[in-house]
mmCIF file of C-alpha atoms and ligand atoms in Angstrom:
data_model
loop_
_atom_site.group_PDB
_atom_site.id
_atom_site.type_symbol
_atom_site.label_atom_id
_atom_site.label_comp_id
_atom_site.label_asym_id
_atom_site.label_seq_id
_atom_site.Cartn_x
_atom_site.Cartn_y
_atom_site.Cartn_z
ATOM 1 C CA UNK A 52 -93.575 -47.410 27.052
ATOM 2 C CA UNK A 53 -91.332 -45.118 25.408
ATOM 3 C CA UNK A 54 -90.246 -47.522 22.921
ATOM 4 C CA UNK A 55 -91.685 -51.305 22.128
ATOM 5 C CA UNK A 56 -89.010 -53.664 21.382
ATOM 6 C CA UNK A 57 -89.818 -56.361 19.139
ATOM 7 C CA UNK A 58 -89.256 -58.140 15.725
ATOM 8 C CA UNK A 59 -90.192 -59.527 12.558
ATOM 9 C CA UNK A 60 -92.062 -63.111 13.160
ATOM 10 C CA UNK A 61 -92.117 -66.051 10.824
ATOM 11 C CA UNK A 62 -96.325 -66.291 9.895
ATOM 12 C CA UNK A 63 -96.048 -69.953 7.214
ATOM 13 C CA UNK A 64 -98.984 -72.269 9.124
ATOM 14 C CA UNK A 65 -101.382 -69.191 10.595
ATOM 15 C CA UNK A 66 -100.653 -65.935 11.647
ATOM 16 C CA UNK A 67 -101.770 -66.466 15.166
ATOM 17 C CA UNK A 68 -101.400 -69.852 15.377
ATOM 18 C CA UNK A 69 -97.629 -70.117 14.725
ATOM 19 C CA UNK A 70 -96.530 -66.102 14.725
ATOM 20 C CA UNK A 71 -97.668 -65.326 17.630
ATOM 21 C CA UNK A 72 -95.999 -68.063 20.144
ATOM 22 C CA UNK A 73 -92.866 -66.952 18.256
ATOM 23 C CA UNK A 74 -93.140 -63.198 19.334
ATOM 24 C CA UNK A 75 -94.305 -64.110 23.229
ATOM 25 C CA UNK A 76 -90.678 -66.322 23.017
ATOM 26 C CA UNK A 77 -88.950 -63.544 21.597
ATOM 27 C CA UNK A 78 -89.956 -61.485 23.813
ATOM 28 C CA UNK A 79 -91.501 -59.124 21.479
ATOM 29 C CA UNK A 80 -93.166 -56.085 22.796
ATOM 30 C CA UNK A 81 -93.825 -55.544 18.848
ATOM 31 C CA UNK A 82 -94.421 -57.744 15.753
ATOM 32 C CA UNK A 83 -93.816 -57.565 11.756
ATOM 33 C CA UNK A 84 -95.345 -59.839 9.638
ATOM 34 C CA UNK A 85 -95.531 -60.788 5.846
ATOM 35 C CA UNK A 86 -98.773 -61.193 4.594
ATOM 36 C CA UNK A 87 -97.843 -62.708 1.008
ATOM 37 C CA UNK A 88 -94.802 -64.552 -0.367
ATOM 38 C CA UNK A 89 -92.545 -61.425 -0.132
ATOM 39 C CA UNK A 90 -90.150 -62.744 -2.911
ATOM 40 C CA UNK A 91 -93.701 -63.213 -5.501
ATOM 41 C CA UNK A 92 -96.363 -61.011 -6.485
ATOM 42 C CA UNK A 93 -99.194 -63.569 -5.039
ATOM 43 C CA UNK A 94 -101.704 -61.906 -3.554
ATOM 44 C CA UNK A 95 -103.382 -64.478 -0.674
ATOM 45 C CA UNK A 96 -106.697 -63.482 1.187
ATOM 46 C CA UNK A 97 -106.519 -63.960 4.617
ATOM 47 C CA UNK A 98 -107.786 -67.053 7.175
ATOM 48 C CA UNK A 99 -110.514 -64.805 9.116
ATOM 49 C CA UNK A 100 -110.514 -66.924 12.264
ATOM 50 C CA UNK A 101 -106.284 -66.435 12.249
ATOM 51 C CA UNK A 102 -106.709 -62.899 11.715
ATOM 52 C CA UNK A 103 -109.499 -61.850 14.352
ATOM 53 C CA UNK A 104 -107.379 -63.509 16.749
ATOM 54 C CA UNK A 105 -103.855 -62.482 15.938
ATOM 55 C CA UNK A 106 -105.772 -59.097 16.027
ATOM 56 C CA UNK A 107 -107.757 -59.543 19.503
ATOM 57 C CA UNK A 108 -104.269 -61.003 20.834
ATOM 58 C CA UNK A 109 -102.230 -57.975 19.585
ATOM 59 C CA UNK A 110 -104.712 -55.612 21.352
ATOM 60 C CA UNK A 111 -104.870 -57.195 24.704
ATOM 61 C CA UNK A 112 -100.972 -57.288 24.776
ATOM 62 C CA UNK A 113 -100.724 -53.941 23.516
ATOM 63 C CA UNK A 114 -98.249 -55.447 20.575
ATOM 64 C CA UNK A 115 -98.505 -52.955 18.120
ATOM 65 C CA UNK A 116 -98.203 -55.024 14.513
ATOM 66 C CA UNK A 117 -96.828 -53.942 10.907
ATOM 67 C CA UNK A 118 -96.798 -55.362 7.641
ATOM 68 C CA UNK A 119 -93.809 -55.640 6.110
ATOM 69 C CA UNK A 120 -94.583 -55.405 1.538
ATOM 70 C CA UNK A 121 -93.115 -57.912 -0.714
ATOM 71 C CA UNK A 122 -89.824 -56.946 -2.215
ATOM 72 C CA UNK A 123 -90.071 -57.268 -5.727
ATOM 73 C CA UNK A 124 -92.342 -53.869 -5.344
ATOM 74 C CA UNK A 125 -90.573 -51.261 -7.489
ATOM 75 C CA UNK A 126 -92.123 -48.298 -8.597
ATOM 76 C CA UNK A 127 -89.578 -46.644 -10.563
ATOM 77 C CA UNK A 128 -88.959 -49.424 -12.641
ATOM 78 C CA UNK A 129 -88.647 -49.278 -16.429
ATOM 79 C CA UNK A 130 -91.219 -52.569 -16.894
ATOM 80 C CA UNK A 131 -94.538 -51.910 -16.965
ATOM 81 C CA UNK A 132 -95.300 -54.759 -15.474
ATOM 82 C CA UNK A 133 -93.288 -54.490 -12.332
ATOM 83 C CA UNK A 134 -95.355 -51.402 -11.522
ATOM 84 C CA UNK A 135 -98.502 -52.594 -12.494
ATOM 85 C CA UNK A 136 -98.169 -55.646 -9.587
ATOM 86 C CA UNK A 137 -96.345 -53.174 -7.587
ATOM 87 C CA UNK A 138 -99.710 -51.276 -7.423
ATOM 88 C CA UNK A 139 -101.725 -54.601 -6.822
ATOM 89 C CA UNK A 140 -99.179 -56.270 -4.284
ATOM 90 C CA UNK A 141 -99.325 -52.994 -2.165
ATOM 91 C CA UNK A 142 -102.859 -52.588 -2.444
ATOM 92 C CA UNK A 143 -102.628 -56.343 -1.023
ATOM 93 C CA UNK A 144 -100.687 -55.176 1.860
ATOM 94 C CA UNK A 145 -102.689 -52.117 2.527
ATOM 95 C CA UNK A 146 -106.110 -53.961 2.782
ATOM 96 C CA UNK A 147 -104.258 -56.918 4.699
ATOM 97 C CA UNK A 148 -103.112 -54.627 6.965
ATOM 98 C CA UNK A 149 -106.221 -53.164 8.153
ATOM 99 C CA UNK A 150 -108.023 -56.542 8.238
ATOM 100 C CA UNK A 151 -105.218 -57.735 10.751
ATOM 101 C CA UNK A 152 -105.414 -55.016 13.101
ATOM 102 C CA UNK A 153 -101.603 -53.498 11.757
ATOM 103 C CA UNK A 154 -100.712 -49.767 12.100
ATOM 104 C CA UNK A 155 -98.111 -49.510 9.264
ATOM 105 C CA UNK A 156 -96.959 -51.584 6.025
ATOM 106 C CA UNK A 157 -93.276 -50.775 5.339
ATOM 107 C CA UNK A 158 -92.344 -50.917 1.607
ATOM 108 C CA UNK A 159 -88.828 -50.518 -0.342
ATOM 109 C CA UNK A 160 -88.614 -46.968 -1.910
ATOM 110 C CA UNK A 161 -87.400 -48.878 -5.420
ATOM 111 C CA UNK A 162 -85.027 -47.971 -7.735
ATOM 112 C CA UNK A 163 -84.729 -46.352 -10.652
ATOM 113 C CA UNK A 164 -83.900 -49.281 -13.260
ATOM 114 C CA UNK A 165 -83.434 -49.185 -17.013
ATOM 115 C CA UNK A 166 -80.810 -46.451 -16.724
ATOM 116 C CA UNK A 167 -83.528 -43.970 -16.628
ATOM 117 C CA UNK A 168 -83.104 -40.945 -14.378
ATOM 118 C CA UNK A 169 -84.398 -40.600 -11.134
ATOM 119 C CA UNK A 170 -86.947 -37.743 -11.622
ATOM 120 C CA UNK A 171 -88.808 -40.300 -14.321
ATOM 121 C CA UNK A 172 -88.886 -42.889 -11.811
ATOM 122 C CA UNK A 173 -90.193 -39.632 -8.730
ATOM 123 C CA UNK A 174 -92.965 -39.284 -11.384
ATOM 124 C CA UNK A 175 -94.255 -42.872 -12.044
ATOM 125 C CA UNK A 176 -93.973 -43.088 -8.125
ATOM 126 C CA UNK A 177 -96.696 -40.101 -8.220
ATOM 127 C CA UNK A 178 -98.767 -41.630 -10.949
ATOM 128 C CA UNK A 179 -98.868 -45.269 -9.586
ATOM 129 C CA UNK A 180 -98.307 -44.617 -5.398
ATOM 130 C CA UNK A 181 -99.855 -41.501 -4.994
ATOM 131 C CA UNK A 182 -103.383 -42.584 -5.628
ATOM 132 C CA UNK A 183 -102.976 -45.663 -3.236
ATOM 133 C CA UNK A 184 -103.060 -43.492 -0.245
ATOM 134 C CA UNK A 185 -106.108 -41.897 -1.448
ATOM 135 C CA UNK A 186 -107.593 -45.193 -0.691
ATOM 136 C CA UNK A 187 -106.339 -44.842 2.924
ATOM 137 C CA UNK A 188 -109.859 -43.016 3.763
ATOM 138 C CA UNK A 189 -110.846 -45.931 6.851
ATOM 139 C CA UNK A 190 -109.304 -44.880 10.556
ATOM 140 C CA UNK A 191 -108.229 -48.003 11.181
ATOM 141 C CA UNK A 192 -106.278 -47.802 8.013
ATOM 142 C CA UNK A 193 -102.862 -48.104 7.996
ATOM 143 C CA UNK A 194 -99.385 -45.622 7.583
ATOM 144 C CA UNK A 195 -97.671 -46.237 4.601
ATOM 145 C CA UNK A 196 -94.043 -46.344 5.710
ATOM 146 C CA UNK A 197 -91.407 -45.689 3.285
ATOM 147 C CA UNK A 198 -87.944 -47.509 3.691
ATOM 148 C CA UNK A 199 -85.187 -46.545 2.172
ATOM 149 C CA UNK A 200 -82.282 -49.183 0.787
ATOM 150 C CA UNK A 201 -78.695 -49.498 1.397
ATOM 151 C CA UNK A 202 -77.870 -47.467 -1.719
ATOM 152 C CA UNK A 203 -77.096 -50.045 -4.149
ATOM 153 C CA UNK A 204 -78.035 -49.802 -8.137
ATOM 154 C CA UNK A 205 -80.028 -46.621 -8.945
ATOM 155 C CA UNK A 206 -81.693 -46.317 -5.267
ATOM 156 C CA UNK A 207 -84.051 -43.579 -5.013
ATOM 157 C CA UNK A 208 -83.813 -43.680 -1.737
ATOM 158 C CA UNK A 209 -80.719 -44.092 0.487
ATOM 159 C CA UNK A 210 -79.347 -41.169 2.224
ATOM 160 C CA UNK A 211 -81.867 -39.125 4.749
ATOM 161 C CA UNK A 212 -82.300 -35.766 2.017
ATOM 162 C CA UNK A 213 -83.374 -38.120 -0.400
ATOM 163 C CA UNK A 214 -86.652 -38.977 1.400
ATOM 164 C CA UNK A 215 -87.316 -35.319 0.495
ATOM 165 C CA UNK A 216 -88.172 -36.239 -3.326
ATOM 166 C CA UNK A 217 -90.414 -38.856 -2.584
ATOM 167 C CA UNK A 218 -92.242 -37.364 -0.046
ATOM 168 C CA UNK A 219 -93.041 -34.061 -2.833
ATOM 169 C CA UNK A 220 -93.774 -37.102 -5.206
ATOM 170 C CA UNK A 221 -96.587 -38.128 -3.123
ATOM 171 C CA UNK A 222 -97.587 -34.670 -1.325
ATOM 172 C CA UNK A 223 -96.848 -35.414 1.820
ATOM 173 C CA UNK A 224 -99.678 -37.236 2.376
ATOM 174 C CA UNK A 225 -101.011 -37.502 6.073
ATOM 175 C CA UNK A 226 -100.611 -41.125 6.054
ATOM 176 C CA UNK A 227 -97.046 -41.643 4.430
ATOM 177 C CA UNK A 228 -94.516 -42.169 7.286
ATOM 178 C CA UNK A 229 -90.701 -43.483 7.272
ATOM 179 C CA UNK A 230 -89.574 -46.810 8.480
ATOM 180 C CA UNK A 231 -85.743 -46.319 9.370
ATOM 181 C CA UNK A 232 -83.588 -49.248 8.911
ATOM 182 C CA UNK A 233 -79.959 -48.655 10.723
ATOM 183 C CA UNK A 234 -78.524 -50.986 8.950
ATOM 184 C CA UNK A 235 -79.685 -49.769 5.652
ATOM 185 C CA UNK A 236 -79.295 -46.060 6.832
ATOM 186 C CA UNK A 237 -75.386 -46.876 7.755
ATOM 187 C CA UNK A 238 -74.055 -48.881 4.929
ATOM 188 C CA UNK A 239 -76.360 -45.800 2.674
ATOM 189 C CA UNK A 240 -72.992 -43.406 3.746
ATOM 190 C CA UNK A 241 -74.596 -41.846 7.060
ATOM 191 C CA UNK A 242 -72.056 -44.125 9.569
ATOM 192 C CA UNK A 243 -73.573 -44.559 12.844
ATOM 193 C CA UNK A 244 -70.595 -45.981 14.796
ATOM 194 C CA UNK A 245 -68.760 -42.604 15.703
ATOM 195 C CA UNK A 246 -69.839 -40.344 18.784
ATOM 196 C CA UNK A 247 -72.816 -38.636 17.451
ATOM 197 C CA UNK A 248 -73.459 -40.148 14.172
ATOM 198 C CA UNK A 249 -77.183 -41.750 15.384
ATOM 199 C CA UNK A 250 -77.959 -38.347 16.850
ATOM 200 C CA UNK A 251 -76.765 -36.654 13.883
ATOM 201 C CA UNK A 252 -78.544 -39.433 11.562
ATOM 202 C CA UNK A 253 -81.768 -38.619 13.164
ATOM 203 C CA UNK A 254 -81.493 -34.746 13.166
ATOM 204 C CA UNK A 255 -81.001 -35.069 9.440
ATOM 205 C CA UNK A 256 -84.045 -36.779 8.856
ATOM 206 C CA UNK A 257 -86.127 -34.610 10.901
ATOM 207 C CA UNK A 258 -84.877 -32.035 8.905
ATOM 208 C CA UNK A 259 -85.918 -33.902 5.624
ATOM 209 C CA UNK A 260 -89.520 -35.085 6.713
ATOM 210 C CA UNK A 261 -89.762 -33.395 9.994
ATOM 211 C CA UNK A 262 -90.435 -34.614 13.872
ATOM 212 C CA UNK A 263 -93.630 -36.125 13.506
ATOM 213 C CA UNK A 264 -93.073 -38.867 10.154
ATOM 214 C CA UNK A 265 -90.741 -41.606 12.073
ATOM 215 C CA UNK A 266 -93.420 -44.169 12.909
ATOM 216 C CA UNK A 267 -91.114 -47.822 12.702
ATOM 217 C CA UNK A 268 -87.397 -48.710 13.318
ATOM 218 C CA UNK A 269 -85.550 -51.614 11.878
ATOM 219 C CA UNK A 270 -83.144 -52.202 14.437
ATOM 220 C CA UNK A 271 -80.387 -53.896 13.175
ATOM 221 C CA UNK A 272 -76.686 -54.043 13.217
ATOM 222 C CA UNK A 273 -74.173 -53.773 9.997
ATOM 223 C CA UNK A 274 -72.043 -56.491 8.608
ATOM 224 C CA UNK A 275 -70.524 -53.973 6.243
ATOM 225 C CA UNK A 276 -68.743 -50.246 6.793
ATOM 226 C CA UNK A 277 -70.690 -47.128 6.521
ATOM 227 C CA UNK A 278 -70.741 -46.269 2.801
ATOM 228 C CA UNK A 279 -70.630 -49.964 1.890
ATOM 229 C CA UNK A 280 -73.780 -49.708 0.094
ATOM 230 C CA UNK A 281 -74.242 -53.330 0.547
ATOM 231 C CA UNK A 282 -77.560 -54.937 2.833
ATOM 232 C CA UNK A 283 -76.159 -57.337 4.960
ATOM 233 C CA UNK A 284 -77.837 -57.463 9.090
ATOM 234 C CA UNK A 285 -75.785 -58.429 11.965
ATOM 235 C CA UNK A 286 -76.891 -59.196 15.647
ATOM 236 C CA UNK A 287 -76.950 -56.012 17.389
ATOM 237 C CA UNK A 288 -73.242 -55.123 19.114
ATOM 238 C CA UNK A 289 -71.805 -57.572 16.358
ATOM 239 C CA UNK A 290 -71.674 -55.275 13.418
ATOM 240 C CA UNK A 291 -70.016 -52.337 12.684
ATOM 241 C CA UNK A 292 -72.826 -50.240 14.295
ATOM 242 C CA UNK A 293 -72.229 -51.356 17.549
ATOM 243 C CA UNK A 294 -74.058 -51.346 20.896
ATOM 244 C CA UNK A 295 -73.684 -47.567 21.538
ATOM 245 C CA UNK A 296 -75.525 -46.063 19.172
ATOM 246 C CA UNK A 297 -78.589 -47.826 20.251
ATOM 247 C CA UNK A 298 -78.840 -46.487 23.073
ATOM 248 C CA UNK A 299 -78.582 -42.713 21.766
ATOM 249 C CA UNK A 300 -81.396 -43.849 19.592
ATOM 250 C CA UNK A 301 -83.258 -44.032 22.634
ATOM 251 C CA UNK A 302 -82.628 -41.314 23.872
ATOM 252 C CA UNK A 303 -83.465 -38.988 20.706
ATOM 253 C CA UNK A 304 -86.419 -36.952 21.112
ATOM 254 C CA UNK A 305 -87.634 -38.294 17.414
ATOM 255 C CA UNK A 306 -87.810 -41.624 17.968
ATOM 256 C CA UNK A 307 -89.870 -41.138 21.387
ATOM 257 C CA UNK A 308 -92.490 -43.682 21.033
ATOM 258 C CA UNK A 309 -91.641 -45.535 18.099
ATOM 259 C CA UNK A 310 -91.399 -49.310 18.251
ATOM 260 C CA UNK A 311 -88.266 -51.473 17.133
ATOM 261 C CA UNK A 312 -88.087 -54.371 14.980
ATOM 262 C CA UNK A 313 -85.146 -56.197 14.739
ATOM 263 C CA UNK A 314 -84.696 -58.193 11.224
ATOM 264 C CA UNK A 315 -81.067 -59.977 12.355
ATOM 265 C CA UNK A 316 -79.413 -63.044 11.867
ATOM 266 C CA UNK A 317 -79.769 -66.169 14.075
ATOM 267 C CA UNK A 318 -83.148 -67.821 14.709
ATOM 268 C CA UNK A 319 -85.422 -67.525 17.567
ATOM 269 C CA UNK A 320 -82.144 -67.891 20.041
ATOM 270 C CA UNK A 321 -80.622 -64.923 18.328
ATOM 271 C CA UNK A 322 -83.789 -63.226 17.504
ATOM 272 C CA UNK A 323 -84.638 -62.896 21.323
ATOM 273 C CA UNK A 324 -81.020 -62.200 22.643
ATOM 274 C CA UNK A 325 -81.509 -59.504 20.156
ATOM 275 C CA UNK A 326 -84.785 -58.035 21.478
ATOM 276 C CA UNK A 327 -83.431 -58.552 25.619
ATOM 277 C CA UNK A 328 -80.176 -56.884 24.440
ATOM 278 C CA UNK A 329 -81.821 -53.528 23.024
ATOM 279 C CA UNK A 330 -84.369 -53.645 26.192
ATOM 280 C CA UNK A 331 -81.220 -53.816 28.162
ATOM 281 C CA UNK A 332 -79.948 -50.463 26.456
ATOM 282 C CA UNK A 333 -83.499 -49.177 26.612
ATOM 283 C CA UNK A 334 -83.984 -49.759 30.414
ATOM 284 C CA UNK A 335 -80.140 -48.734 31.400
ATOM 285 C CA UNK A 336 -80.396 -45.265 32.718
HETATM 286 ZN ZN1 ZN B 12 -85.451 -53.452 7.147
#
């Protein structure tokens, strides 16, 4: 399938048990879960039975799964202690990940807080990141996919050249990937609405990271302009992204293969009208 449509799945009561009826009545043809409170820095082990079958169920379907990081995870903050539970909490994710079968664990690229400048916070991402995907040494380990924000505060990461920093922070590592968010991507300044800006969008990041480092897409409409800088999702066609541009994503040679998760507004009603709305565009021509 050239792209699997699916979405991010509610996992409180067992992973399997109550994440993974949600996704068949979604209509997911891909899944993101949390694997931790992602608004805490708790750091729960796992219910082996739930994941050896949300695992063995993923497989047979063919539902590739990611794990989405908590978002307190900042490592260019000025605390010492954010980044010292950033390191644990995504270590969490990481080993989570690979015990429930998931390909990628999407993380926030953090901001550069205190007032500090952003090369400070590009060098505590190399001292504190960097040596976490040394630990990615299993092959069923997972990507680490970098997401970039909206733009607000003292991003790091916002715009497509800015993933170029971070990536030289951590070496290009074979295992860091990007998770692009449109909504994110559009209120960052890059507007997606116009003839050509998702083709454009995705040329510039190939440029940045090249053709081969796109491994997730957060598919989700805009409830603010391009340059708003402000993260607020909309059902897709009811933002100021707009059905269109979804289906040039499609249809860009970069994102051939990658799955979509949709993160939008609405419940399991809107969640699958979501996911049968982008198959629609998908399927079209
Ligand atoms: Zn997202």
């Amino acid at each position: 399938m050239r792209n699997p449509v699916g979405g991010h799945v509610p996992v409180a009561g067992g992973l399997a048990k109550v994440g993974l009826p949600y996704a068949r009545e979604m209509g997911a043809e891909a899944v993101q879960v949390f694997v931790a409170n992602p608004r805490g820095w708790a750091t729960p082990v796992g219910n082996p039975a739930e994941d050896e079958r949300f695992r063995a169920e993923c497989a047979a379907a063919s539902v590739p799964a990611y794990v989405h990081a908590p978002y307190l995870i900042n490592f260019g903050s000025h605390t010492e202690a954010t980044v010292e539970r950033s390191v644990e909490s995504l270590r969490h994710s990481l080993r989570r990940a690979r015990e429930i079968g998931a390909l990628g664990v999407v993380v926030h690229t953090g901001s550069a807080t205190g007032g500090r400048p952003r090369e400070r916070a590009l060098a505590q991402v190399r001292t504190h990141l960097r040596p976490l995907l040394d630990e990615l040494t299993h092959d069923d380990d997972p990507f680490l996919l970098l997401e970039s924000t909206a733009g607000q505060g003292a991003s790091l990461c916002s715009r497509t050249w800015d993933f170029g920093p971070y990536f030289e922070a951590l070496d290009s590592h074979p295992r860091l990937g990007v998770c692009l968010d449109t909504c994110h991507i559009h209120a960052a300044g890059h507007d997606l609405s116009g003839p050509e800006g998702m083709r454009q969008t995705l040329d510039l990041l190939v440029d940045t990271v090249g053709a081969d480092r796109l491994k997730l897409i957060h598919a989700n409409d805009s409830k603010e302009a391009a340059g708003a800088h402000k993260d607020r999702h909309a059902n897709i066609g009811a933002g100021h992204i707009g059905e269109e541009p979804f289906r040039e994503l499609f249809s860009h040679p970069a994102t051939a293969g990658v799955p979509l998760i949709i993160e939008t507004p609405g419940g399991k009603d809107g969640h699958a009208a979501d996911v049968a709305r982008l198959k629609g565009l998908r399927d079209r021509d």
